[in-house]
Coordinates of C-alpha atoms in Angstrom, one line a residue:
M1 CA 62.3 74.7 95.6
Q2 CA 63.8 78.2 95.4
K3 CA 65.4 79.8 92.4
K4 CA 68.1 82.4 92.7
Q5 CA 70.1 84.4 90.2
L6 CA 73.5 85.8 91.0
Q7 CA 76.6 86.8 89.1
L8 CA 80.3 87.4 89.2
I9 CA 81.7 90.6 87.6
I10 CA 85.5 90.5 86.8
T11 CA 88.2 92.7 85.6
S12 CA 91.8 91.8 85.2
D13 CA 95.1 93.3 84.1
V14 CA 93.8 96.8 84.4
H15 CA 97.4 98.0 84.7
G16 CA 96.6 101.4 86.3
Y17 CA 94.5 102.7 83.3
I18 CA 91.6 104.6 84.8
M19 CA 90.8 107.4 82.5
P20 CA 90.0 106.4 78.8
T21 CA 93.6 107.2 77.6
T22 CA 96.9 105.6 77.0
F23 CA 98.3 109.1 77.4
R24 CA 99.0 109.0 73.6
K25 CA 95.5 110.2 72.7
A26 CA 92.2 111.0 74.6
D27 CA 88.9 109.2 74.6
E28 CA 90.0 105.6 73.9
A29 CA 87.8 102.6 74.7
I30 CA 89.7 101.7 77.7
G31 CA 89.9 102.5 81.5
L32 CA 88.1 102.0 84.6
T33 CA 86.0 105.0 84.3
K34 CA 84.3 103.6 81.4
A35 CA 84.3 100.1 82.7
A36 CA 82.6 101.3 85.8
C37 CA 79.6 102.2 83.8
I38 CA 79.3 98.7 82.6
I39 CA 80.0 97.4 86.1
E40 CA 77.2 99.6 87.6
N41 CA 74.6 98.7 85.1
L42 CA 75.4 95.0 85.6
R43 CA 74.9 95.3 89.4
K44 CA 71.5 96.7 88.7
V45 CA 70.5 93.3 87.2
K46 CA 71.2 90.8 90.0
P47 CA 73.1 90.4 93.2
S48 CA 76.9 90.4 92.3
I49 CA 80.5 89.9 93.4
L50 CA 83.1 92.2 91.9
I51 CA 86.5 90.6 91.5
D52 CA 89.8 92.0 90.0
N53 CA 92.1 89.2 88.9
G54 CA 95.5 90.9 89.2
D55 CA 97.9 93.4 87.7
M56 CA 95.9 96.4 88.8
L57 CA 98.5 98.6 90.5
Q58 CA 101.2 99.0 87.7
G59 CA 101.5 99.7 84.0
S60 CA 100.3 103.2 83.1
P61 CA 102.1 106.6 83.2
L62 CA 99.8 107.6 86.1
T63 CA 100.9 104.6 88.3
Y64 CA 104.6 105.4 87.4
Y65 CA 104.2 109.1 88.3
H66 CA 102.6 108.2 91.7
Q67 CA 105.1 105.7 92.6
Q68 CA 108.0 107.8 91.5
F69 CA 107.1 111.3 92.7
H70 CA 104.3 110.9 95.2
P71 CA 104.3 107.6 96.8
E72 CA 103.3 109.2 100.1
Q73 CA 99.9 110.1 98.6
P74 CA 97.1 107.5 98.6
N75 CA 97.3 105.2 95.8
P76 CA 95.0 106.6 92.9
V77 CA 94.1 103.1 91.6
I78 CA 93.2 101.8 95.0
N79 CA 91.1 104.9 95.5
V80 CA 89.1 104.2 92.4
A81 CA 88.8 100.5 93.3
N82 CA 87.4 101.3 96.8
V83 CA 84.9 103.7 95.2
L84 CA 83.7 100.9 92.9
N85 CA 83.4 98.7 96.0
Y86 CA 85.5 95.7 94.7
D87 CA 84.9 92.6 96.9
L88 CA 88.3 91.2 96.3
A89 CA 91.4 91.3 94.2
V90 CA 94.1 88.7 93.2
L91 CA 97.8 89.6 93.5
G92 CA 99.2 89.7 89.9
N93 CA 103.0 89.5 89.0
H94 CA 103.1 93.2 88.3
E95 CA 101.9 94.1 91.8
F96 CA 105.4 93.4 93.0
N97 CA 107.1 95.7 90.5
Y98 CA 107.5 98.6 93.0
G99 CA 108.6 96.6 95.9
L100 CA 106.9 95.3 99.0
S101 CA 106.6 98.5 101.0
F102 CA 104.7 100.1 98.2
L103 CA 102.5 96.9 97.8
K104 CA 101.8 96.6 101.6
K105 CA 100.8 100.2 101.7
S106 CA 98.4 99.7 98.8
I107 CA 96.9 96.6 100.5
E108 CA 96.4 98.7 103.7
E109 CA 94.5 101.3 101.9
S110 CA 92.3 98.8 100.2
T111 CA 88.7 98.2 101.5
F112 CA 88.6 94.9 100.0
T113 CA 90.6 91.7 100.4
W114 CA 93.8 90.7 98.4
L115 CA 94.3 86.9 97.8
G116 CA 97.5 85.1 97.3
G117 CA 97.0 81.5 98.1
N118 CA 100.6 80.4 97.0
I119 CA 102.5 83.3 98.5
Y120 CA 104.1 82.8 101.9
K121 CA 106.2 84.7 104.5
E122 CA 109.5 83.2 105.8
D123 CA 107.7 82.0 108.9
G124 CA 105.4 79.9 106.7
T125 CA 102.2 82.0 107.2
S126 CA 100.2 83.4 104.3
F127 CA 101.6 86.7 102.9
T128 CA 97.8 87.7 102.2
T129 CA 94.6 85.8 102.7
P130 CA 94.4 82.6 100.5
Y131 CA 90.7 82.6 100.1
V132 CA 87.5 84.2 101.0
I133 CA 83.9 83.2 101.5
K134 CA 81.2 85.4 100.3
E135 CA 77.6 84.9 101.3
L136 CA 75.2 86.2 98.7
E137 CA 71.5 85.6 99.0
G138 CA 72.1 82.8 101.4
V139 CA 74.5 81.1 99.1
R140 CA 78.0 80.4 100.4
I141 CA 80.6 81.1 97.7
G142 CA 84.2 80.1 98.2
I143 CA 86.8 81.9 96.2
V144 CA 90.6 80.9 96.0
G145 CA 93.3 83.3 94.5
V146 CA 96.5 82.1 93.3
T147 CA 99.4 83.9 91.2
T148 CA 101.7 82.5 88.7
H149 CA 104.8 81.3 90.6
F150 CA 107.0 82.6 87.8
V151 CA 107.2 86.0 89.7
P152 CA 110.7 85.3 91.2
I153 CA 112.0 84.6 87.7
W154 CA 111.0 88.1 86.6
E155 CA 111.2 90.3 89.5
D156 CA 113.9 92.0 91.3
P157 CA 114.9 89.8 94.3
E158 CA 114.8 93.0 96.6
H159 CA 111.1 93.3 95.7
L160 CA 110.4 89.8 97.1
D161 CA 112.5 89.9 100.2
G162 CA 111.0 87.7 102.8
I163 CA 108.3 86.0 100.8
E164 CA 108.2 82.8 98.6
F165 CA 106.0 81.8 95.7
K166 CA 105.0 78.1 95.7
D167 CA 103.5 76.1 92.8
A168 CA 100.2 77.7 91.9
F169 CA 98.6 74.4 90.8
E170 CA 99.4 72.6 94.0
H171 CA 98.2 75.4 96.2
A172 CA 95.0 76.0 94.1
K173 CA 94.3 72.3 94.9
K174 CA 95.3 72.6 98.6
W175 CA 92.9 75.5 99.2
L176 CA 90.0 74.2 97.1
E177 CA 90.1 70.9 99.1
H178 CA 90.1 73.1 102.3
L179 CA 87.0 74.8 101.2
R180 CA 85.2 71.6 100.2
H181 CA 86.0 69.8 103.5
N182 CA 86.0 72.6 106.0
E183 CA 83.9 75.5 104.9
K184 CA 80.6 74.1 103.8
V185 CA 80.5 76.2 100.6
D186 CA 77.9 75.9 97.9
I187 CA 80.0 77.1 95.0
T188 CA 83.8 77.3 94.5
I189 CA 85.5 79.6 92.3
L190 CA 89.3 79.6 91.4
C191 CA 90.8 83.0 90.4
Y192 CA 94.3 82.5 88.8
H193 CA 96.6 85.3 87.8
G194 CA 98.0 83.1 84.9
G195 CA 96.8 81.7 81.7
F196 CA 96.8 78.8 79.3
S197 CA 99.7 76.9 77.8
H198 CA 97.2 74.6 76.1
D199 CA 94.3 75.2 73.9
I200 CA 91.3 75.0 76.3
S201 CA 89.1 72.9 73.9
T202 CA 91.5 70.5 72.3
G203 CA 94.4 70.3 74.9
K204 CA 97.0 71.1 72.1
L205 CA 100.1 72.7 73.4
I206 CA 100.2 76.4 72.2
E207 CA 103.1 77.7 74.0
P208 CA 106.1 76.3 75.9
D209 CA 104.8 74.3 78.8
T210 CA 107.2 75.9 81.4
G211 CA 104.8 76.0 84.3
E212 CA 104.2 79.8 83.9
N213 CA 100.6 79.3 82.6
Q214 CA 98.9 76.4 84.4
G215 CA 95.4 77.2 83.5
Y216 CA 94.6 74.1 81.3
Q217 CA 95.9 71.7 84.1
M218 CA 93.9 73.4 86.7
C219 CA 90.7 73.4 84.6
K220 CA 91.2 69.6 83.8
H221 CA 92.4 68.2 87.0
L222 CA 91.0 70.4 89.9
D223 CA 87.6 70.2 91.4
F224 CA 85.8 73.6 91.3
D225 CA 82.9 75.5 89.5
M226 CA 84.2 78.6 87.8
F227 CA 87.4 79.7 86.5
I228 CA 88.7 83.3 86.3
T229 CA 92.1 83.8 84.6
G230 CA 94.3 86.6 83.4
H231 CA 98.0 87.5 82.9
Q232 CA 97.9 86.8 79.2
H233 CA 95.8 89.8 78.3
R234 CA 93.5 87.6 76.2
E235 CA 89.8 87.8 75.9
V236 CA 88.4 84.4 76.9
C237 CA 84.7 83.3 77.2
T238 CA 84.1 79.5 77.2
K239 CA 83.2 76.4 79.0
A240 CA 85.5 73.3 79.5
F241 CA 85.4 70.4 81.9
G242 CA 81.9 71.6 83.1
K243 CA 83.4 74.9 84.2
S244 CA 82.7 78.5 83.0
I245 CA 86.0 80.3 82.1
V246 CA 86.7 84.0 81.5
Q247 CA 89.7 86.2 81.0
P248 CA 88.7 89.9 80.4
G249 CA 91.6 91.4 78.4
T250 CA 93.5 94.3 79.7
K251 CA 93.3 98.0 80.5
G252 CA 89.7 97.9 81.4
A253 CA 88.6 97.5 77.8
C254 CA 86.4 94.5 78.7
V255 CA 84.3 93.3 81.8
A256 CA 83.7 89.7 82.1
T257 CA 80.7 88.1 84.0
I258 CA 79.5 84.6 84.9
S259 CA 75.8 84.5 85.5
L260 CA 74.5 81.8 88.0
D261 CA 71.1 80.3 88.1
L262 CA 70.6 78.4 91.2
E263 CA 68.0 75.9 92.4
M264 CA 67.9 75.6 96.2
E265 CA 66.0 73.3 98.6
N266 CA 66.1 73.5 102.4
G267 CA 68.8 76.1 102.2
K268 CA 71.1 74.1 100.0
V269 CA 72.0 74.4 96.4
I270 CA 70.9 71.4 94.4
S271 CA 71.7 72.6 90.9
I272 CA 73.8 75.3 89.3
N273 CA 73.6 76.6 85.7
H274 CA 76.3 79.2 84.8
E275 CA 77.1 81.2 81.6
P276 CA 80.1 83.3 80.9
S277 CA 79.9 86.6 79.0
L278 CA 82.2 89.4 77.9
H279 CA 81.0 93.1 78.0
Y280 CA 83.1 95.6 75.9
V281 CA 83.8 99.2 76.5
D282 CA 83.5 101.2 73.2
E283 CA 83.5 104.8 72.0
N284 CA 79.9 105.2 73.2
T285 CA 80.4 104.0 76.7
P286 CA 80.2 107.0 79.0
I287 CA 82.6 107.9 81.7
H288 CA 81.5 107.3 85.3
Q289 CA 81.7 110.9 86.3
P290 CA 82.0 110.4 90.2
I291 CA 84.9 108.1 89.7
A292 CA 86.6 110.4 87.2
N293 CA 86.2 113.2 89.8
R294 CA 87.9 111.2 92.4
I295 CA 91.0 110.8 90.1
Q296 CA 90.9 114.2 88.1
N297 CA 93.4 116.1 90.2
F298 CA 96.1 113.3 90.1
H299 CA 95.3 112.7 86.5
L300 CA 96.0 116.4 85.6
L301 CA 99.2 116.2 87.6
T302 CA 100.3 113.3 85.6
E303 CA 99.3 115.0 82.2
K304 CA 101.3 118.1 83.3
W305 CA 104.4 116.1 84.3
L306 CA 104.2 114.3 80.9
D307 CA 104.4 117.4 78.9
E308 CA 107.5 118.7 80.5
P309 CA 110.1 119.0 77.7
I310 CA 113.6 117.5 78.5
G311 CA 115.5 117.3 75.2
R312 CA 115.8 118.0 71.4
V313 CA 116.4 115.6 68.4
E314 CA 118.3 116.4 65.3
G315 CA 117.3 114.1 62.6
N316 CA 114.4 111.6 62.7
L317 CA 113.6 109.3 65.8
L318 CA 110.0 108.8 64.7
F319 CA 108.7 105.7 63.0
E320 CA 105.2 104.7 61.6
D321 CA 105.7 100.9 61.0
A322 CA 107.1 98.8 63.9
F323 CA 107.5 95.7 61.7
H324 CA 109.6 97.7 59.2
V325 CA 111.7 98.7 62.1
R326 CA 112.3 95.1 63.2
V327 CA 113.3 94.2 59.6
H328 CA 115.5 97.2 58.7
K329 CA 116.6 98.9 62.0
H330 CA 115.8 102.6 62.8
P331 CA 117.6 105.4 64.5
Y332 CA 115.2 105.1 67.5
L333 CA 116.4 101.6 68.3
Q334 CA 119.9 102.7 68.0
F335 CA 119.3 105.6 70.4
I336 CA 117.9 103.2 73.0
Q337 CA 120.7 100.8 72.6
R338 CA 123.0 103.9 73.1
V339 CA 121.3 104.8 76.3
Q340 CA 121.7 101.2 77.6
M341 CA 125.4 101.1 76.7
D342 CA 126.0 104.6 78.1
A343 CA 124.4 103.8 81.4
T344 CA 126.4 100.5 81.8
D345 CA 129.6 101.3 79.9
T346 CA 129.3 98.2 77.8
Q347 CA 129.9 97.5 74.0
I348 CA 127.1 95.1 73.3
S349 CA 123.4 95.6 73.9
C350 CA 120.2 94.1 73.0
T351 CA 116.7 95.5 73.4
S352 CA 113.2 95.2 72.0
L353 CA 110.5 97.4 70.5
F354 CA 107.6 96.7 72.9
H355 CA 104.6 97.3 70.8
D356 CA 103.3 97.2 67.3
G357 CA 102.1 100.8 66.9
P358 CA 103.9 103.8 65.6
G359 CA 106.4 105.5 68.1
G360 CA 109.7 107.1 68.7
F361 CA 110.6 110.8 69.6
P362 CA 109.7 114.0 67.9
K363 CA 112.0 116.9 67.6
L364 CA 111.0 118.2 71.1
V365 CA 111.0 115.3 73.6
T366 CA 108.9 115.2 76.7
M367 CA 108.4 112.7 79.5
R368 CA 105.1 111.6 77.6
H369 CA 107.0 110.6 74.6
I370 CA 109.5 108.5 76.8
V371 CA 106.8 106.7 79.1
T372 CA 104.5 106.0 76.1
N373 CA 107.4 104.4 74.0
Y374 CA 109.2 102.6 77.0
I375 CA 106.1 101.0 78.4
Y376 CA 107.6 98.6 80.9
P377 CA 109.2 99.4 84.4
N378 CA 112.4 97.7 83.3
T379 CA 115.9 98.0 84.8
L380 CA 119.2 97.1 83.2
K381 CA 121.6 94.1 84.0
V382 CA 125.0 93.5 82.5
V383 CA 125.5 89.7 82.1
K384 CA 128.5 87.8 80.8
V385 CA 127.4 85.9 77.8
S386 CA 129.3 83.2 75.9
G387 CA 129.5 83.6 72.2
K388 CA 127.7 80.3 71.8
H389 CA 124.6 81.7 73.7
I390 CA 124.6 84.9 71.7
V391 CA 124.2 83.0 68.6
Q392 CA 121.4 80.9 70.2
A393 CA 119.7 84.1 71.2
L394 CA 120.1 85.4 67.6
E395 CA 118.6 82.1 66.3
Q396 CA 115.7 82.5 68.9
N397 CA 115.1 86.1 67.6
A398 CA 115.0 84.7 64.1
T399 CA 111.9 82.6 64.9
Y400 CA 110.1 85.8 65.0
F401 CA 109.8 85.8 61.3
S402 CA 108.2 83.5 58.9
I403 CA 107.4 83.5 55.1
E404 CA 103.9 83.4 53.9
D405 CA 103.0 83.8 50.1
D406 CA 106.5 85.1 49.6
Q407 CA 106.1 87.8 52.0
L408 CA 107.9 88.3 55.4
T409 CA 105.7 88.2 58.2
V410 CA 105.5 87.6 62.1
S411 CA 105.4 84.0 62.8
H412 CA 102.3 82.3 64.6
S413 CA 104.2 81.6 67.8
F414 CA 104.7 85.3 68.3
R415 CA 101.0 86.2 67.6
Y416 CA 99.3 83.5 69.6
P417 CA 98.1 83.1 72.3
K418 CA 99.1 86.7 72.7
A419 CA 101.3 89.2 70.7
Q420 CA 104.9 89.1 72.0
P421 CA 106.7 91.8 70.1
Y422 CA 108.8 92.4 73.2
N423 CA 110.3 88.9 72.9
Y424 CA 112.2 89.9 69.6
D425 CA 115.5 91.5 70.4
M426 CA 117.7 93.5 68.1
W427 CA 121.3 93.7 68.9
E428 CA 123.9 96.4 68.9
G429 CA 127.7 96.2 69.0
I430 CA 127.9 92.9 66.9
E431 CA 127.2 92.4 63.2
Y432 CA 124.8 89.7 62.1
V433 CA 122.8 88.3 59.2
M434 CA 119.5 86.4 59.5
D435 CA 118.3 84.3 56.5
I436 CA 114.6 83.5 57.0
R437 CA 114.6 81.2 54.0
R438 CA 116.7 78.8 56.0
P439 CA 115.4 76.2 58.7
I440 CA 114.8 77.4 62.2
G441 CA 118.1 76.9 64.1
E442 CA 120.1 77.6 61.0
R443 CA 119.1 81.2 60.1
I444 CA 122.1 83.1 61.5
T445 CA 124.6 82.9 58.8
K446 CA 127.1 85.5 60.1
V447 CA 128.1 86.9 63.4
S448 CA 131.1 89.2 64.1
Y449 CA 132.4 91.5 66.8
Q450 CA 134.7 94.4 66.1
G451 CA 135.5 93.0 62.6
N452 CA 136.3 89.4 63.6
P453 CA 134.0 86.4 63.7
L454 CA 132.3 86.0 67.1
D455 CA 134.2 83.5 69.3
L456 CA 131.8 80.9 70.4
T457 CA 134.0 80.0 73.5
S458 CA 134.7 83.5 74.6
T459 CA 132.4 85.5 76.9
Y460 CA 131.1 89.0 76.2
D461 CA 129.5 91.6 78.5
V462 CA 125.9 92.3 77.3
V463 CA 123.5 94.9 78.7
M464 CA 119.8 93.8 78.5
N465 CA 116.7 94.6 80.6
N466 CA 116.0 92.8 83.7
Y467 CA 113.2 90.8 82.3
R468 CA 115.5 89.2 79.5
A469 CA 118.2 88.6 82.1
T470 CA 116.0 86.3 83.8
G471 CA 115.8 84.2 80.7
A472 CA 112.2 85.0 80.1
G473 CA 111.0 84.9 76.5
N474 CA 112.6 81.7 75.7
F475 CA 116.1 82.7 76.4
P476 CA 116.7 80.4 79.5
Y477 CA 120.5 80.4 79.2
F478 CA 120.7 84.1 80.3
A479 CA 119.3 83.1 83.6
D480 CA 122.6 81.3 84.3
C481 CA 124.9 84.0 83.1
P482 CA 126.9 85.8 85.8
V483 CA 125.5 89.4 86.5
I484 CA 128.3 92.0 86.2
K485 CA 126.3 95.1 86.9
D486 CA 122.8 95.6 88.1
I487 CA 121.5 99.2 87.4
Q488 CA 118.7 99.9 89.9
I489 CA 117.1 102.8 88.0
D490 CA 114.1 102.5 85.8
M491 CA 114.8 102.7 82.1
T492 CA 112.4 105.6 81.5
E493 CA 114.4 107.5 84.1
L494 CA 117.7 106.5 82.5
I495 CA 116.4 107.8 79.0
A496 CA 115.3 111.0 80.8
N497 CA 118.7 111.4 82.4
Y498 CA 120.4 110.8 79.1
F499 CA 118.4 113.8 77.6
R500 CA 119.3 115.9 80.6
R501 CA 123.1 115.2 80.1
Y502 CA 122.8 115.5 76.3
P503 CA 120.0 118.0 75.6
I504 CA 120.5 117.7 71.9
V505 CA 120.5 114.1 70.4
Q506 CA 121.7 113.3 67.1
A507 CA 119.5 110.6 65.2
T508 CA 121.9 108.2 63.7
C509 CA 121.7 104.6 62.4
Q510 CA 124.4 102.1 61.5
Q511 CA 123.1 99.0 59.9
N512 CA 124.8 96.3 61.8
W513 CA 122.3 93.6 61.0
V514 CA 120.4 92.3 58.1
V515 CA 117.3 90.2 57.6
R516 CA 117.0 88.4 54.4
M517 CA 114.3 86.3 52.7

């Protein structure tokens, strides 16, 4: 009998964060240059396979700057991933944000394989490889990769032209069965760029079971050994249904491993013991200098671009407390609404505050302030919405709040399984009142438009981001609303263009909505 020790090393949802900074401040406990030191040390312990589980290519100011201004240059994130010698990556939903030509170029530059087992071309062939087999120390390891099939719901159709997403669960099952029956593998691993709609240990539903996150069903019903997940930006390290399960957070702040202790006889695996772990980056984790050197020039170009001033504010567009802004409104939110309405020539707008930290714009505004406040690559759509659906949307927004110990707070459903501040919208162009003391579904006590009660049977042109216009965030009726305008310009660029047209912006705030308790 022969014993062998192997391991899987996993990152996920890195979102283009390479250096240890969110570009708000330096030396934060994030980024692939820090995670690389953990990866390098882990590799010294035992033979390893390095996997990224999706959403690698988009999400940071650096990736935005590359795509917008220097797409002809090699992808800096791929550059780093190649140096790190990744063995494979799974396509995440955000890999498609910059369009297929950008994605195909990035795949061509990669020295590793990209998996997309449920993504197909029009002719029925796979868009990328559905699975790979890695042989490590004589052990055949089959790895299947699938992506949440909700991508077409969120993504601009032009970015998916000629490809089709099929059910992730069904195609994970298909390729796992293929591995078992045709490839003579010793170990099977499922990599899923998706998460969990149910609690892994109890099976209790923890978010709407829409089909976006099929992780629990996969774990319970499919035959494989290890489960790598992502998408939800959670940190998961557990076992269920005899499988080790990991999800390593986001931005390179955490690296997951699954260690494998194998017993072999006559060249075949006769037993497998496996254990999941999470390894965290912190302030003491050093930077991997060779990798930092590879990215340094492009990082400095990004930093320089971010600090170019483009406008001035008279008044205050800064805020410290995001929750306070969601309760009381703030000039920053009114400014974002103004940009949206100006770009689309509409009278009604809705938008979110995307994060829970301090933010807004100082007196002198630079590109850094824009991209670090508006953190998603959203575009705008104008949709024709009925008065009835506007009230439904306001009622959904009112579920963001709950009352605990006589204090207004964020409801559990917006905090777990991950924080969802981006799914609470504030509206401009209408007047409304939320009373959180009332039952859910009955919290909107007043809605008016131009001084008159909102007509539930009439329709109104509303500008919102493309994510919300798909119905995402529990607003399914928006997906069926006619699209009147589709502005194919990134919102950060629209904000910058607004400052270029109006170099001096007045900070104003009209209280058109009230939250009561």
